[in-house]
């Protein structure tokens, strides 16, 4: 067949373009339907593994954008608490009041406006503290969904105390369930809650009016009644139950143990279903859950790990800037995971971008704890003697942090990481100015003159 194409100047023939075959009306209609209905199977599998259902789009874009911008604008304000030991737990009671639980078994309310401190009497069962049943600290403060009841530890770290809100009147004292210190408490609804202890057991409690048994009123003790746990069972393969997280959509409870396991419990039957070993199995002391993403997040010595809500298999892990961060507290704020470390740093991890938030200069956004207060006794002198090579540096671990209801203020509490040191650290960070949060992210770069006030956060 004779080629009728004309040569180009280079002497080559132009390429022949394949002609698209004509389609009938029925074929074109079917192809358009297929293009509209085609599905990426991998995206569906990943979405199902993370959420168990189709991803729900957030209707409030302000909260999502503010969760990314607010950490870059935080201003820190320190709080002097006097001679109390480390803060292990904290919750916001109102827009300006925070309740804290300490290692020295103190329950206090902080007024963030006046920086005042009010001590709340702890509930005692009357049993004298011994070497095996002593003061192990208040490690958890939990508020039920309707914000009418507060659960925390009693004067003995083995007991559970229930207070009514907002006046913090003592109501109930739960005893005879755990033989060691209670590490975490989580509410299932307005009536039932679960406790996890160092003895490796989980206790199911009911705080209802018909479950209250009248008790004798003493002049030395506040007016309250005693209750017993509805169920108490061992958590298999668990050395110490350190953290609890509840998924209300699937009625599953996750328990984190110190020996490097995460366990899944069925709340309806209160039975254990799955025990999954952790890849990073050192210093596993904190955990949180996101209902939007359907993932559990666990902390370790150097990483934060995201787990599937159904199988507890690890999805991915992220290194917290260095291998000795020692993650001590975790929380979700929309799509940002707030990380409190044992080195006194607050980090902010963006789940959607798979990375830590950065400042305008490209460095990670880091909030650093101040020196706080420490008791200068013999233990402190011995600690300085062995740490003389680094100037006697003692980091203040962020054992607890929590956002207020508006998500614009963050309370951080903790104390010296070394167990032999007696001290505390507390601060809350707020927005220093009324910043327009609907502006693009590049507007966060520091373009102010040198005479403007400086934000009180530090970049490592």
Short mmCIF file of C-alpha atoms in Angstrom, two decimals:
data_model
loop_
_atom_site.label_atom_id
_atom_site.label_comp_id
_atom_site.label_asym_id
_atom_site.label_seq_id
_atom_site.Cartn_x
_atom_site.Cartn_y
_atom_site.Cartn_z
CA UNK A 1 0.00 0.00 0.00
CA UNK A 2 1.41 3.35 -0.97
CA UNK A 3 2.10 5.74 1.88
CA UNK A 4 0.48 9.08 1.07
CA UNK A 5 1.88 10.93 4.09
CA UNK A 6 4.24 13.82 3.48
CA UNK A 7 7.67 13.86 4.98
CA UNK A 8 8.55 16.53 7.51
CA UNK A 9 11.67 18.68 7.28
CA UNK A 10 13.58 16.13 9.36
CA UNK A 11 12.76 13.44 6.85
CA UNK A 12 10.42 11.52 9.16
CA UNK A 13 6.83 10.61 8.70
CA UNK A 14 4.35 12.07 11.22
CA UNK A 15 2.89 9.66 13.74
CA UNK A 16 -0.44 8.12 12.94
CA UNK A 17 -3.09 8.92 15.57
CA UNK A 18 -5.38 6.08 16.46
CA UNK A 19 -8.93 6.92 15.61
CA UNK A 20 -11.46 6.42 18.38
CA UNK A 21 -14.10 3.91 17.33
CA UNK A 22 -17.57 5.28 17.20
CA UNK A 23 -19.91 4.13 19.93
CA UNK A 24 -23.58 3.67 19.78
CA UNK A 25 -25.94 5.61 22.02
CA UNK A 26 -26.43 2.61 24.32
CA UNK A 27 -22.68 2.00 24.65
CA UNK A 28 -21.95 5.66 25.43
CA UNK A 29 -24.72 5.71 28.00
CA UNK A 30 -23.36 2.59 29.71
CA UNK A 31 -19.81 3.97 29.74
CA UNK A 32 -20.96 7.25 31.26
CA UNK A 33 -22.82 5.34 33.95
CA UNK A 34 -19.72 3.26 34.67
CA UNK A 35 -17.52 6.35 34.93
CA UNK A 36 -19.90 7.90 37.39
CA UNK A 37 -20.21 4.75 39.51
CA UNK A 38 -16.65 3.41 39.40
CA UNK A 39 -15.15 2.73 42.87
CA UNK A 40 -11.60 2.43 44.12
CA UNK A 41 -11.58 -0.79 46.14
CA UNK A 42 -8.42 0.07 48.08
CA UNK A 43 -9.89 3.36 49.28
CA UNK A 44 -12.97 1.54 50.53
CA UNK A 45 -10.88 -1.06 52.36
CA UNK A 46 -8.75 1.58 54.05
CA UNK A 47 -11.81 3.62 55.00
CA UNK A 48 -13.53 0.54 56.42
CA UNK A 49 -10.46 -0.46 58.41
CA UNK A 50 -10.24 3.01 59.91
CA UNK A 51 -13.88 3.90 60.53
CA UNK A 52 -15.99 0.80 59.80
CA UNK A 53 -18.25 2.91 57.59
CA UNK A 54 -18.12 5.66 55.01
CA UNK A 55 -16.06 8.64 56.15
CA UNK A 56 -18.30 11.35 57.54
CA UNK A 57 -17.41 14.81 56.31
CA UNK A 58 -17.17 17.49 58.93
CA UNK A 59 -19.79 20.19 58.53
CA UNK A 60 -18.00 22.61 60.80
CA UNK A 61 -14.87 23.66 58.95
CA UNK A 62 -14.05 26.29 61.56
CA UNK A 63 -13.15 23.70 64.21
CA UNK A 64 -11.01 21.74 61.76
CA UNK A 65 -9.06 24.80 60.63
CA UNK A 66 -8.73 26.19 64.13
CA UNK A 67 -7.35 22.87 65.37
CA UNK A 68 -4.46 23.33 62.93
CA UNK A 69 -3.83 27.02 63.61
CA UNK A 70 -4.39 27.44 67.34
CA UNK A 71 -1.25 25.50 68.44
CA UNK A 72 0.88 28.00 66.53
CA UNK A 73 -0.63 30.94 68.42
CA UNK A 74 -0.68 29.60 71.98
CA UNK A 75 0.56 31.79 74.83
CA UNK A 76 1.64 30.03 78.01
CA UNK A 77 0.73 31.18 81.53
CA UNK A 78 2.28 29.36 84.49
CA UNK A 79 0.32 28.48 87.63
CA UNK A 80 1.91 28.22 91.08
CA UNK A 81 0.38 25.37 93.08
CA UNK A 82 2.51 25.36 96.17
CA UNK A 83 4.00 22.22 97.68
CA UNK A 84 2.05 19.47 95.97
CA UNK A 85 3.46 16.57 94.02
CA UNK A 86 3.05 15.73 90.34
CA UNK A 87 -0.27 16.29 88.51
CA UNK A 88 -1.47 12.98 87.10
CA UNK A 89 -4.99 13.91 85.91
CA UNK A 90 -6.92 17.03 84.91
CA UNK A 91 -10.34 17.96 83.50
CA UNK A 92 -12.07 21.25 82.74
CA UNK A 93 -15.16 21.80 84.91
CA UNK A 94 -16.18 25.08 83.28
CA UNK A 95 -14.72 27.84 81.15
CA UNK A 96 -12.30 28.88 83.88
CA UNK A 97 -12.11 26.02 86.42
CA UNK A 98 -9.90 22.92 86.16
CA UNK A 99 -9.90 19.99 88.58
CA UNK A 100 -6.64 18.11 89.07
CA UNK A 101 -5.52 14.90 90.79
CA UNK A 102 -1.99 14.65 92.15
CA UNK A 103 0.52 12.04 93.23
CA UNK A 104 0.14 13.11 96.86
CA UNK A 105 -3.58 12.19 96.72
CA UNK A 106 -4.79 15.78 96.58
CA UNK A 107 -7.91 16.78 94.66
CA UNK A 108 -7.88 20.49 93.81
CA UNK A 109 -9.79 22.99 91.67
CA UNK A 110 -7.82 25.74 89.90
CA UNK A 111 -9.34 29.07 88.91
CA UNK A 112 -7.50 30.00 85.73
CA UNK A 113 -8.55 33.66 85.96
CA UNK A 114 -7.40 34.38 89.52
CA UNK A 115 -4.93 31.43 89.70
CA UNK A 116 -6.53 30.43 93.00
CA UNK A 117 -6.45 26.89 94.37
CA UNK A 118 -9.22 25.13 96.33
CA UNK A 119 -8.69 21.72 97.97
CA UNK A 120 -11.53 19.19 97.68
CA UNK A 121 -11.84 16.66 100.55
CA UNK A 122 -11.09 13.11 99.41
CA UNK A 123 -13.31 10.22 100.45
CA UNK A 124 -11.96 7.59 102.81
CA UNK A 125 -13.29 4.14 103.64
CA UNK A 126 -11.88 4.32 107.16
CA UNK A 127 -9.37 1.51 106.55
CA UNK A 128 -5.90 2.62 107.68
CA UNK A 129 -3.29 2.87 104.94
CA UNK A 130 -0.57 0.24 105.16
CA UNK A 131 2.46 -0.64 103.13
CA UNK A 132 0.31 -2.70 100.74
CA UNK A 133 -2.63 -0.30 100.73
CA UNK A 134 -1.31 3.21 100.75
CA UNK A 135 -1.37 6.52 98.94
CA UNK A 136 -0.52 5.84 95.31
CA UNK A 137 -1.91 9.06 93.90
CA UNK A 138 -5.01 10.09 91.95
CA UNK A 139 -4.29 9.02 88.37
CA UNK A 140 -7.64 9.71 86.70
CA UNK A 141 -10.49 12.22 86.70
CA UNK A 142 -13.46 11.35 84.46
CA UNK A 143 -16.76 13.18 83.83
CA UNK A 144 -19.86 11.41 82.49
CA UNK A 145 -21.42 12.53 79.15
CA UNK A 146 -24.17 14.62 80.78
CA UNK A 147 -21.54 16.29 83.02
CA UNK A 148 -23.53 15.53 86.16
CA UNK A 149 -21.11 13.12 87.87
CA UNK A 150 -17.35 13.02 88.35
CA UNK A 151 -15.38 9.84 89.04
CA UNK A 152 -11.90 9.89 90.52
CA UNK A 153 -9.75 8.17 93.11
CA UNK A 154 -10.40 8.22 96.83
CA UNK A 155 -8.06 8.83 99.72
CA UNK A 156 -6.88 5.29 99.17
CA UNK A 157 -5.68 4.73 95.62
CA UNK A 158 -7.63 1.45 95.51
CA UNK A 159 -11.05 3.14 95.89
CA UNK A 160 -13.29 5.07 93.51
CA UNK A 161 -15.00 8.31 94.58
CA UNK A 162 -18.07 9.83 92.90
CA UNK A 163 -18.92 13.54 93.18
CA UNK A 164 -21.91 15.45 91.86
CA UNK A 165 -21.41 18.39 89.53
CA UNK A 166 -21.17 21.32 89.48
CA UNK A 167 -20.82 21.68 93.27
CA UNK A 168 -18.58 18.62 93.83
CA UNK A 169 -20.72 17.19 96.62
CA UNK A 170 -19.54 13.68 97.67
CA UNK A 171 -22.02 10.94 96.72
CA UNK A 172 -20.47 7.48 96.52
CA UNK A 173 -17.33 5.57 97.43
CA UNK A 174 -16.55 2.33 95.62
CA UNK A 175 -14.45 -0.20 97.55
CA UNK A 176 -13.40 -3.87 97.60
CA UNK A 177 -12.74 -4.22 93.87
CA UNK A 178 -9.03 -3.62 93.31
CA UNK A 179 -6.04 -4.65 95.36
CA UNK A 180 -3.71 -2.02 93.91
CA UNK A 181 -3.65 1.53 92.57
CA UNK A 182 -6.35 2.56 90.04
CA UNK A 183 -4.73 4.04 86.93
CA UNK A 184 -7.67 5.01 84.72
CA UNK A 185 -11.45 5.51 84.70
CA UNK A 186 -13.77 5.82 81.70
CA UNK A 187 -17.53 6.37 81.54
CA UNK A 188 -19.64 4.14 79.28
CA UNK A 189 -22.77 6.30 79.71
CA UNK A 190 -24.29 8.47 82.42
CA UNK A 191 -24.65 5.48 84.75
CA UNK A 192 -21.89 2.92 84.18
CA UNK A 193 -18.11 3.34 84.19
CA UNK A 194 -15.05 1.06 84.12
CA UNK A 195 -11.87 1.19 86.20
CA UNK A 196 -8.44 -0.22 85.34
CA UNK A 197 -5.85 -0.98 88.00
CA UNK A 198 -2.25 -1.97 88.55
CA UNK A 199 -3.45 -5.39 89.68
CA UNK A 200 -4.41 -6.21 86.06
CA UNK A 201 -8.17 -6.19 86.66
CA UNK A 202 -11.07 -4.26 85.18
CA UNK A 203 -14.03 -3.26 87.33
CA UNK A 204 -17.53 -2.37 86.11
CA UNK A 205 -19.36 0.11 88.32
CA UNK A 206 -22.87 1.50 88.42
CA UNK A 207 -23.52 4.94 89.86
CA UNK A 208 -27.30 5.06 90.10
CA UNK A 209 -29.78 6.05 92.80
CA UNK A 210 -31.13 2.52 93.22
CA UNK A 211 -27.58 1.13 93.52
CA UNK A 212 -26.79 3.28 96.54
CA UNK A 213 -26.79 1.55 99.90
CA UNK A 214 -27.19 3.83 102.92
CA UNK A 215 -24.17 4.01 105.20
CA UNK A 216 -23.65 5.28 108.68
CA UNK A 217 -22.80 8.96 108.84
CA UNK A 218 -19.78 9.87 110.89
CA UNK A 219 -18.75 13.27 112.12
CA UNK A 220 -15.22 12.74 110.77
CA UNK A 221 -16.29 11.67 107.27
CA UNK A 222 -18.34 13.49 104.61
CA UNK A 223 -21.88 12.32 103.97
CA UNK A 224 -21.65 9.65 101.26
CA UNK A 225 -22.68 6.06 100.58
CA UNK A 226 -20.69 3.01 99.59
CA UNK A 227 -21.11 0.82 96.55
CA UNK A 228 -19.46 -2.31 95.19
CA UNK A 229 -18.52 -3.12 91.62
CA UNK A 230 -21.05 -4.94 89.45
CA UNK A 231 -18.31 -7.01 87.77
CA UNK A 232 -14.58 -7.46 88.30
CA UNK A 233 -12.50 -9.57 85.94
CA UNK A 234 -8.85 -10.17 85.16
CA UNK A 235 -7.43 -8.83 81.92
CA UNK A 236 -5.56 -11.73 80.38
CA UNK A 237 -1.93 -11.16 79.33
CA UNK A 238 -2.00 -7.80 81.11
CA UNK A 239 0.65 -6.95 83.68
CA UNK A 240 -0.72 -3.53 84.66
CA UNK A 241 -3.71 -1.79 83.08
CA UNK A 242 -2.53 1.77 82.49
CA UNK A 243 -5.10 3.36 80.14
CA UNK A 244 -8.68 2.83 78.93
CA UNK A 245 -10.55 4.14 75.86
CA UNK A 246 -14.18 3.53 74.94
CA UNK A 247 -15.76 3.33 71.46
CA UNK A 248 -19.46 4.07 71.92
CA UNK A 249 -20.40 3.20 68.31
CA UNK A 250 -19.17 -0.41 68.55
CA UNK A 251 -19.56 -0.82 72.33
CA UNK A 252 -15.91 -1.85 72.61
CA UNK A 253 -13.44 -0.94 75.33
CA UNK A 254 -9.68 -0.88 74.73
CA UNK A 255 -7.25 -1.44 77.59
CA UNK A 256 -3.52 -0.71 77.42
CA UNK A 257 -1.16 -2.69 79.64
CA UNK A 258 2.38 -1.83 80.63
CA UNK A 259 3.85 -5.09 79.31
CA UNK A 260 3.24 -4.06 75.68
CA UNK A 261 -0.30 -5.31 74.90
CA UNK A 262 -3.54 -3.65 73.86
CA UNK A 263 -6.74 -5.53 74.71
CA UNK A 264 -10.28 -5.24 73.32
CA UNK A 265 -13.30 -5.88 75.55
CA UNK A 266 -16.97 -6.26 74.70
CA UNK A 267 -18.87 -3.94 77.02
CA UNK A 268 -22.24 -5.68 76.55
CA UNK A 269 -20.95 -8.96 77.99
CA UNK A 270 -17.89 -7.53 79.75
CA UNK A 271 -15.62 -10.18 78.23
CA UNK A 272 -12.19 -9.92 76.66
CA UNK A 273 -12.00 -10.57 72.91
CA UNK A 274 -8.57 -9.65 71.50
CA UNK A 275 -5.07 -9.11 72.87
CA UNK A 276 -2.69 -7.54 70.37
CA UNK A 277 1.03 -7.14 71.09
CA UNK A 278 2.56 -3.73 70.40
CA UNK A 279 5.54 -3.19 68.16
CA UNK A 280 6.86 -0.40 70.39
CA UNK A 281 6.42 -2.00 73.79
CA UNK A 282 8.35 0.31 76.15
CA UNK A 283 6.66 2.86 78.42
CA UNK A 284 3.10 2.20 77.20
CA UNK A 285 1.18 4.40 79.64
CA UNK A 286 -1.33 6.47 77.62
CA UNK A 287 -3.97 6.01 74.94
CA UNK A 288 -6.77 7.96 73.24
CA UNK A 289 -9.53 7.28 70.71
CA UNK A 290 -11.07 9.27 67.84
CA UNK A 291 -14.62 8.48 66.79
CA UNK A 292 -14.22 10.46 63.55
CA UNK A 293 -11.22 8.44 62.36
CA UNK A 294 -12.12 5.23 64.19
CA UNK A 295 -8.60 4.65 65.48
CA UNK A 296 -6.92 4.11 68.81
CA UNK A 297 -3.65 5.94 69.41
CA UNK A 298 -1.13 4.53 71.87
CA UNK A 299 2.04 6.13 73.18
CA UNK A 300 5.40 4.55 73.87
CA UNK A 301 8.92 5.63 74.68
CA UNK A 302 9.55 7.06 71.23
CA UNK A 303 6.47 6.63 68.99
CA UNK A 304 2.75 7.17 68.71
CA UNK A 305 0.97 4.27 67.00
CA UNK A 306 -2.45 4.24 65.30
CA UNK A 307 -4.52 1.06 65.63
CA UNK A 308 -7.58 -0.25 63.82
CA UNK A 309 -10.71 -0.12 65.96
CA UNK A 310 -11.79 -3.69 65.03
CA UNK A 311 -8.65 -5.82 64.96
CA UNK A 312 -6.30 -3.51 66.92
CA UNK A 313 -3.67 -4.09 64.22
CA UNK A 314 -1.23 -1.17 63.89
CA UNK A 315 -1.95 1.04 60.88
CA UNK A 316 1.17 3.21 61.10
CA UNK A 317 3.50 4.74 63.67
CA UNK A 318 5.21 8.11 63.94
CA UNK A 319 8.47 8.99 65.69
CA UNK A 320 8.06 11.84 68.22
CA UNK A 321 11.04 13.95 67.08
CA UNK A 322 13.54 11.86 69.07
CA UNK A 323 13.77 8.35 70.49
CA UNK A 324 13.63 9.40 74.13
CA UNK A 325 10.53 11.60 74.15
CA UNK A 326 8.64 9.23 76.51
CA UNK A 327 5.00 9.92 75.55
CA UNK A 328 2.98 10.54 78.75
CA UNK A 329 -0.36 11.96 77.59
CA UNK A 330 -2.48 11.93 74.41
CA UNK A 331 -5.68 13.61 73.25
CA UNK A 332 -7.60 14.32 70.03
CA UNK A 333 -8.68 17.79 68.90
CA UNK A 334 -10.54 17.29 65.61
CA UNK A 335 -7.82 15.94 63.26
CA UNK A 336 -4.88 16.94 65.49
CA UNK A 337 -3.36 14.60 68.07
CA UNK A 338 -1.84 16.48 71.01
CA UNK A 339 1.16 14.70 72.52
CA UNK A 340 2.62 15.42 75.96
CA UNK A 341 6.10 13.99 76.51
CA UNK A 342 8.31 13.23 79.47
CA UNK A 343 10.83 15.79 78.25
CA UNK A 344 8.38 18.64 78.88
CA UNK A 345 7.30 19.16 75.26
CA UNK A 346 3.86 19.45 73.69
CA UNK A 347 3.67 18.24 70.09
CA UNK A 348 0.79 18.47 67.61
CA UNK A 349 0.35 15.75 64.98
CA UNK A 350 -1.91 16.31 61.97
CA UNK A 351 -3.62 13.02 61.10
CA UNK A 352 -4.68 14.10 57.62
CA UNK A 353 -1.24 15.38 56.61
CA UNK A 354 0.62 12.54 58.41
CA UNK A 355 3.08 14.90 60.08
CA UNK A 356 3.67 17.24 63.00
CA UNK A 357 2.50 20.85 62.69
CA UNK A 358 5.22 23.24 61.65
CA UNK A 359 5.83 26.94 62.15
CA UNK A 360 6.47 29.40 59.37
CA UNK A 361 10.20 28.66 59.45
CA UNK A 362 9.60 24.96 58.81
CA UNK A 363 10.51 23.72 62.30
CA UNK A 364 8.03 21.62 64.30
CA UNK A 365 5.65 23.55 66.54
CA UNK A 366 6.67 22.71 70.11
CA UNK A 367 5.39 24.06 73.42
CA UNK A 368 7.92 23.64 76.22
CA UNK A 369 7.16 23.39 79.93
CA UNK A 370 8.85 25.81 82.31
CA UNK A 371 10.88 24.89 85.39
CA UNK A 372 7.88 24.57 87.70
CA UNK A 373 8.57 23.91 91.38
CA UNK A 374 10.66 21.19 93.02
CA UNK A 375 11.38 20.47 96.66
CA UNK A 376 15.08 20.87 97.38
CA UNK A 377 15.69 18.00 99.76
CA UNK A 378 18.30 15.27 99.96
CA UNK A 379 16.85 13.43 96.97
CA UNK A 380 17.15 16.58 94.89
CA UNK A 381 20.80 17.03 95.90
CA UNK A 382 21.60 13.42 95.01
CA UNK A 383 19.87 13.82 91.66
CA UNK A 384 21.90 16.93 90.89
CA UNK A 385 25.09 15.10 91.83
CA UNK A 386 24.49 12.37 89.27
CA UNK A 387 23.27 14.85 86.59
CA UNK A 388 26.06 17.36 87.04
CA UNK A 389 27.30 16.71 83.50
CA UNK A 390 24.22 18.40 81.99
CA UNK A 391 23.86 21.20 84.53
CA UNK A 392 21.44 19.38 86.83
CA UNK A 393 18.68 19.39 84.22
CA UNK A 394 15.42 17.79 85.35
CA UNK A 395 12.62 17.71 82.75
CA UNK A 396 9.01 18.31 83.76
CA UNK A 397 6.92 15.58 82.23
CA UNK A 398 3.46 16.53 80.90
CA UNK A 399 1.49 13.74 82.60
CA UNK A 400 -1.88 15.27 81.75
CA UNK A 401 -3.41 17.84 79.41
CA UNK A 402 -6.93 18.73 78.36
CA UNK A 403 -8.75 21.25 76.15
CA UNK A 404 -11.56 23.45 77.37
CA UNK A 405 -15.05 23.18 75.78
CA UNK A 406 -14.25 25.94 73.28
CA UNK A 407 -11.04 24.15 72.20
CA UNK A 408 -9.10 27.41 72.40
CA UNK A 409 -7.40 26.85 75.78
CA UNK A 410 -5.19 23.97 76.79
CA UNK A 411 -4.28 23.03 80.34
CA UNK A 412 -1.04 21.14 80.92
CA UNK A 413 0.07 19.58 84.18
CA UNK A 414 2.82 17.32 85.42
CA UNK A 415 6.04 17.41 87.33
CA UNK A 416 9.60 16.09 87.40
CA UNK A 417 10.05 12.92 85.38
CA UNK A 418 12.34 11.39 88.00
CA UNK A 419 10.27 9.54 90.61
CA UNK A 420 12.59 10.56 93.46
CA UNK A 421 11.92 14.27 92.89
CA UNK A 422 8.96 15.97 94.57
CA UNK A 423 7.50 18.84 92.57
CA UNK A 424 4.87 20.04 90.16
CA UNK A 425 4.31 21.95 86.95
CA UNK A 426 1.04 23.52 85.76
CA UNK A 427 0.18 26.02 83.04
CA UNK A 428 -2.55 26.81 80.61
CA UNK A 429 -2.07 28.24 77.16
CA UNK A 430 -4.47 30.60 75.42
CA UNK A 431 -4.69 32.59 72.22
CA UNK A 432 -2.74 35.83 72.80
CA UNK A 433 -4.74 37.85 70.26
CA UNK A 434 -8.00 37.63 68.38
CA UNK A 435 -6.58 36.04 65.24
CA UNK A 436 -8.83 35.57 62.16
CA UNK A 437 -8.84 31.78 61.94
CA UNK A 438 -10.41 31.83 58.48
CA UNK A 439 -7.18 33.16 56.95
CA UNK A 440 -4.90 30.82 54.96
CA UNK A 441 -2.13 28.92 56.72
CA UNK A 442 0.70 31.05 55.29
CA UNK A 443 -0.72 34.02 57.25
CA UNK A 444 0.68 32.41 60.40
CA UNK A 445 4.20 33.50 59.53
CA UNK A 446 5.60 36.07 61.93
CA UNK A 447 5.45 39.41 60.10
CA UNK A 448 5.15 41.69 63.14
CA UNK A 449 7.62 44.48 63.92
CA UNK A 450 10.29 43.88 66.54
CA UNK A 451 8.42 46.01 69.10
CA UNK A 452 5.43 43.65 69.12
CA UNK A 453 4.98 41.18 71.99
CA UNK A 454 6.46 37.75 71.47
CA UNK A 455 4.40 34.58 71.67
CA UNK A 456 5.46 32.45 74.62
CA UNK A 457 6.17 29.24 72.77
CA UNK A 458 9.49 27.81 71.78
CA UNK A 459 10.67 26.06 68.66
CA UNK A 460 13.11 23.21 69.07
#
